[in-house]
mmCIF file of C-alpha atoms in Angstrom:
data_model
loop_
_atom_site.group_PDB
_atom_site.id
_atom_site.type_symbol
_atom_site.label_atom_id
_atom_site.label_comp_id
_atom_site.label_asym_id
_atom_site.label_seq_id
_atom_site.Cartn_x
_atom_site.Cartn_y
_atom_site.Cartn_z
ATOM 1 C CA MET A 1 0.000 0.000 0.000
ATOM 2 C CA ALA A 2 1.221 3.472 -0.744
ATOM 3 C CA GLN A 3 2.094 5.630 2.216
ATOM 4 C CA MET A 4 -0.179 8.629 2.666
ATOM 5 C CA GLU A 5 1.434 11.840 1.491
ATOM 6 C CA SER A 6 0.920 14.418 4.212
ATOM 7 C CA SER A 7 1.599 17.308 1.820
ATOM 8 C CA LEU A 8 -1.267 16.225 -0.435
ATOM 9 C CA ALA A 9 -3.559 15.656 2.532
ATOM 10 C CA LEU A 10 -2.771 19.185 3.779
ATOM 11 C CA LEU A 11 -3.362 20.550 0.283
ATOM 12 C CA GLY A 12 -6.693 18.720 0.179
ATOM 13 C CA LEU A 13 -7.706 20.127 3.559
ATOM 14 C CA LEU A 14 -6.778 23.609 2.376
ATOM 15 C CA SER A 15 -9.072 23.066 -0.625
ATOM 16 C CA THR A 16 -12.093 23.362 1.651
ATOM 17 C CA GLU A 17 -11.366 26.971 2.686
ATOM 18 C CA PRO A 18 -8.457 29.334 3.377
ATOM 19 C CA SER A 19 -6.798 28.472 6.660
ATOM 20 C CA TYR A 20 -3.913 29.030 9.029
ATOM 21 C CA GLY A 21 -1.097 26.532 9.477
ATOM 22 C CA TYR A 22 -2.106 25.960 13.086
ATOM 23 C CA ASP A 23 -5.663 25.055 12.086
ATOM 24 C CA LEU A 24 -4.486 22.839 9.217
ATOM 25 C CA LYS A 25 -2.257 20.893 11.604
ATOM 26 C CA HIS A 26 -5.194 20.280 13.946
ATOM 27 C CA ASP A 27 -7.492 19.253 11.079
ATOM 28 C CA TYR A 28 -4.829 16.865 9.779
ATOM 29 C CA ASP A 29 -4.311 15.326 13.201
ATOM 30 C CA ARG A 30 -8.066 14.949 13.757
ATOM 31 C CA TRP A 31 -8.562 13.045 10.502
ATOM 32 C CA PHE A 32 -5.240 11.378 9.783
ATOM 33 C CA GLY A 33 -2.862 11.740 12.717
ATOM 34 C CA ALA A 34 -4.407 9.524 15.372
ATOM 35 C CA GLU A 35 -1.272 7.416 15.639
ATOM 36 C CA LYS A 36 1.245 9.844 14.204
ATOM 37 C CA PRO A 37 0.345 13.532 14.449
ATOM 38 C CA LEU A 38 2.270 16.000 12.329
ATOM 39 C CA ALA A 39 4.831 18.204 14.006
ATOM 40 C CA PHE A 40 4.209 21.929 13.650
ATOM 41 C CA GLY A 41 7.616 22.298 11.989
ATOM 42 C CA GLN A 42 6.648 19.741 9.367
ATOM 43 C CA VAL A 43 3.395 21.573 8.656
ATOM 44 C CA TYR A 44 5.090 24.932 8.180
ATOM 45 C CA ALA A 45 7.913 23.457 6.086
ATOM 46 C CA THR A 46 5.303 21.749 3.892
ATOM 47 C CA LEU A 47 3.307 24.978 3.546
ATOM 48 C CA ALA A 48 6.466 26.860 2.530
ATOM 49 C CA ARG A 49 7.185 24.204 -0.102
ATOM 50 C CA LEU A 50 3.604 24.357 -1.391
ATOM 51 C CA VAL A 51 3.886 28.164 -1.719
ATOM 52 C CA LYS A 52 7.225 27.806 -3.522
ATOM 53 C CA ASN A 53 5.683 25.278 -5.928
ATOM 54 C CA GLY A 54 2.722 27.570 -6.674
ATOM 55 C CA LEU A 55 0.131 25.206 -5.192
ATOM 56 C CA ILE A 56 -0.954 27.596 -2.431
ATOM 57 C CA GLU A 57 -0.561 31.286 -1.773
ATOM 58 C CA LEU A 58 -0.060 33.356 1.325
ATOM 59 C CA LEU A 59 -3.076 35.605 1.875
ATOM 60 C CA GLY A 60 -1.352 37.670 4.514
ATOM 61 C CA ASP A 61 -0.041 37.872 8.031
ATOM 62 C CA GLU A 62 -2.084 38.743 11.086
ATOM 63 C CA ALA A 63 -0.503 40.014 14.250
ATOM 64 C CA GLY A 64 -1.605 38.362 17.462
ATOM 65 C CA SER A 65 -0.350 37.796 20.973
ATOM 66 C CA GLY A 66 2.265 35.360 19.642
ATOM 67 C CA PRO A 67 4.007 35.024 16.309
ATOM 68 C CA GLU A 68 2.301 36.377 13.213
ATOM 69 C CA ARG A 69 -0.366 34.060 11.869
ATOM 70 C CA LYS A 70 -0.144 33.337 8.174
ATOM 71 C CA ARG A 71 -3.289 32.526 6.254
ATOM 72 C CA TYR A 72 -3.066 30.339 3.152
ATOM 73 C CA ASP A 73 -5.330 29.583 0.216
ATOM 74 C CA ILE A 74 -5.066 27.040 -2.558
ATOM 75 C CA THR A 75 -4.283 28.176 -6.106
ATOM 76 C CA PRO A 76 -5.963 26.866 -9.266
ATOM 77 C CA THR A 77 -2.820 24.782 -9.874
ATOM 78 C CA GLY A 78 -3.161 23.401 -6.363
ATOM 79 C CA ARG A 79 -6.805 22.488 -6.992
ATOM 80 C CA GLU A 80 -5.766 20.650 -10.161
ATOM 81 C CA ARG A 81 -3.106 18.780 -8.180
ATOM 82 C CA VAL A 82 -5.671 17.722 -5.551
ATOM 83 C CA GLN A 83 -8.038 16.474 -8.274
ATOM 84 C CA GLN A 84 -5.202 14.555 -9.927
ATOM 85 C CA TRP A 85 -4.225 12.986 -6.588
ATOM 86 C CA LEU A 86 -7.813 12.099 -5.665
ATOM 87 C CA PHE A 87 -8.587 10.337 -8.919
ATOM 88 C CA THR A 88 -5.277 8.597 -9.541
ATOM 89 C CA PRO A 89 -5.693 5.120 -8.052
ATOM 90 C CA ASP A 90 -3.024 4.043 -5.590
ATOM 91 C CA THR A 91 -0.936 1.170 -6.852
ATOM 92 C CA PRO A 92 -0.729 -1.721 -4.425
ATOM 93 C CA SER A 93 2.834 -2.240 -3.268
ATOM 94 C CA GLU A 94 4.959 -2.859 -6.337
ATOM 95 C CA ALA A 95 7.801 -4.278 -4.300
ATOM 96 C CA MET A 96 7.652 -7.993 -3.742
ATOM 97 C CA GLN A 97 9.801 -7.532 -0.696
ATOM 98 C CA SER A 98 8.619 -8.062 2.812
ATOM 99 C CA ASN A 99 10.518 -7.714 6.039
ATOM 100 C CA LEU A 100 8.762 -10.814 7.321
ATOM 101 C CA PHE A 101 9.755 -12.848 4.258
ATOM 102 C CA ALA A 102 13.351 -11.627 4.615
ATOM 103 C CA LYS A 103 13.375 -12.704 8.262
ATOM 104 C CA ALA A 104 12.088 -16.170 7.308
ATOM 105 C CA VAL A 105 14.817 -16.650 4.675
ATOM 106 C CA ILE A 106 17.589 -15.326 6.943
ATOM 107 C CA ALA A 107 16.388 -17.564 9.785
ATOM 108 C CA ILE A 108 16.635 -20.562 7.448
ATOM 109 C CA LEU A 109 20.096 -19.502 6.287
ATOM 110 C CA LEU A 110 21.228 -19.181 9.907
ATOM 111 C CA GLY A 111 19.711 -22.499 10.919
ATOM 112 C CA GLN A 112 17.270 -20.792 13.268
ATOM 113 C CA ASP A 113 13.798 -22.068 14.144
ATOM 114 C CA THR A 114 11.780 -20.375 11.396
ATOM 115 C CA ALA A 115 8.513 -21.891 12.646
ATOM 116 C CA GLU A 116 9.128 -20.194 16.011
ATOM 117 C CA LEU A 117 9.766 -16.896 14.230
ATOM 118 C CA LEU A 118 6.488 -17.236 12.292
ATOM 119 C CA GLU A 119 4.584 -18.118 15.459
ATOM 120 C CA ALA A 120 6.031 -15.087 17.281
ATOM 121 C CA GLN A 121 4.970 -12.889 14.375
ATOM 122 C CA ARG A 122 1.493 -14.454 14.427
ATOM 123 C CA ALA A 123 1.209 -13.632 18.138
ATOM 124 C CA GLU A 124 2.229 -10.020 17.483
ATOM 125 C CA HIS A 125 -0.293 -9.710 14.646
ATOM 126 C CA MET A 126 -3.024 -11.115 16.883
ATOM 127 C CA ARG A 127 -2.067 -8.672 19.665
ATOM 128 C CA ARG A 128 -2.357 -5.770 17.210
ATOM 129 C CA MET A 129 -5.713 -7.062 15.946
ATOM 130 C CA ARG A 130 -7.064 -7.109 19.511
ATOM 131 C CA GLU A 131 -5.741 -3.582 20.060
ATOM 132 C CA LEU A 132 -7.396 -2.289 16.869
ATOM 133 C CA THR A 133 -10.665 -4.076 17.650
ATOM 134 C CA GLN A 134 -10.701 -2.454 21.093
ATOM 135 C CA GLN A 135 -9.912 0.941 19.537
ATOM 136 C CA LYS A 136 -13.025 0.633 17.349
ATOM 137 C CA ARG A 137 -15.369 0.441 20.368
ATOM 138 C CA GLY A 138 -17.066 3.793 20.772
ATOM 139 C CA ALA A 139 -14.854 5.401 18.134
ATOM 140 C CA SER A 140 -15.935 7.751 15.377
ATOM 141 C CA PHE A 141 -16.963 6.173 12.097
ATOM 142 C CA ALA A 142 -13.774 7.472 10.440
ATOM 143 C CA THR A 143 -11.658 5.783 13.118
ATOM 144 C CA VAL A 144 -13.607 2.539 12.690
ATOM 145 C CA LEU A 145 -12.881 2.601 8.949
ATOM 146 C CA LEU A 146 -9.173 3.257 9.554
ATOM 147 C CA CYS A 147 -9.020 0.371 12.029
ATOM 148 C CA ASP A 148 -10.835 -1.904 9.574
ATOM 149 C CA HIS A 149 -8.279 -1.017 6.887
ATOM 150 C CA ALA A 150 -5.423 -1.980 9.196
ATOM 151 C CA LEU A 151 -7.230 -5.142 10.311
ATOM 152 C CA PHE A 152 -7.699 -6.351 6.740
ATOM 153 C CA HIS A 153 -3.977 -5.905 6.072
ATOM 154 C CA ILE A 154 -3.144 -7.848 9.209
ATOM 155 C CA GLU A 155 -5.514 -10.613 8.118
ATOM 156 C CA ALA A 156 -3.658 -10.832 4.795
ATOM 157 C CA ASP A 157 -0.351 -11.105 6.664
ATOM 158 C CA LEU A 158 -1.805 -13.866 8.850
ATOM 159 C CA ARG A 159 -2.884 -15.808 5.766
ATOM 160 C CA TRP A 160 0.683 -15.458 4.437
ATOM 161 C CA ILE A 161 2.112 -16.658 7.760
ATOM 162 C CA ASP A 162 -0.196 -19.723 7.662
ATOM 163 C CA LEU A 163 0.758 -20.500 4.070
ATOM 164 C CA THR A 164 4.475 -20.096 4.753
ATOM 165 C CA ALA A 165 4.293 -22.243 7.895
ATOM 166 C CA ALA A 166 2.535 -24.953 5.882
ATOM 167 C CA ARG A 167 5.220 -24.779 3.177
ATOM 168 C CA LEU A 168 8.202 -24.221 5.450
ATOM 169 C CA GLU A 169 9.859 -27.516 4.568
ATOM 170 C CA GLU A 170 9.690 -26.679 0.859
ATOM 171 C CA LEU A 171 11.071 -23.165 1.448
ATOM 172 C CA THR A 172 13.862 -24.546 3.627
ATOM 173 C CA GLU A 173 14.852 -27.013 0.890
ATOM 174 C CA GLU A 174 14.898 -24.285 -1.750
ATOM 175 C CA VAL A 175 16.945 -21.884 0.405
ATOM 176 C CA ALA A 176 19.391 -24.651 1.382
ATOM 177 C CA SER A 177 19.949 -25.694 -2.228
ATOM 178 C CA ALA A 178 20.516 -22.170 -3.534
#
């Protein structure tokens, strides 16, 4: 799965109405930053880059009790970029590389108990599934959907772990003969 691009998410949020960096950061965190909120420095660096690239413009500065507040608006080019991003389907991971697969092969090469490694990974996946299922209770609908997305990916990993465990002898033979 492609990693979410925070700059495009911020640009999309700014498409709704002109806003301040502070407010954009809070909107981002509310919708997308439950597990990894953006740092203020990252928000302002991203906004500066978006201005430089002509995707947003600075509407002006407002003096307040603290530092000047800068208000931003999206440009027509920025709106086009958001539309392009929204309607360009994400490509599922193109890399056929997995950290878990690499661990299984290295464990075989080192003569380690690969079945034990797979079982430990299964236990960790199950722990995370319980955590996500608990997080869904009483959560907003958006949070439930995010948890479901993560749960479905974990389920796919668990199917892979089962398949690999069932074929471990065959994989071990292939790795040993290479």
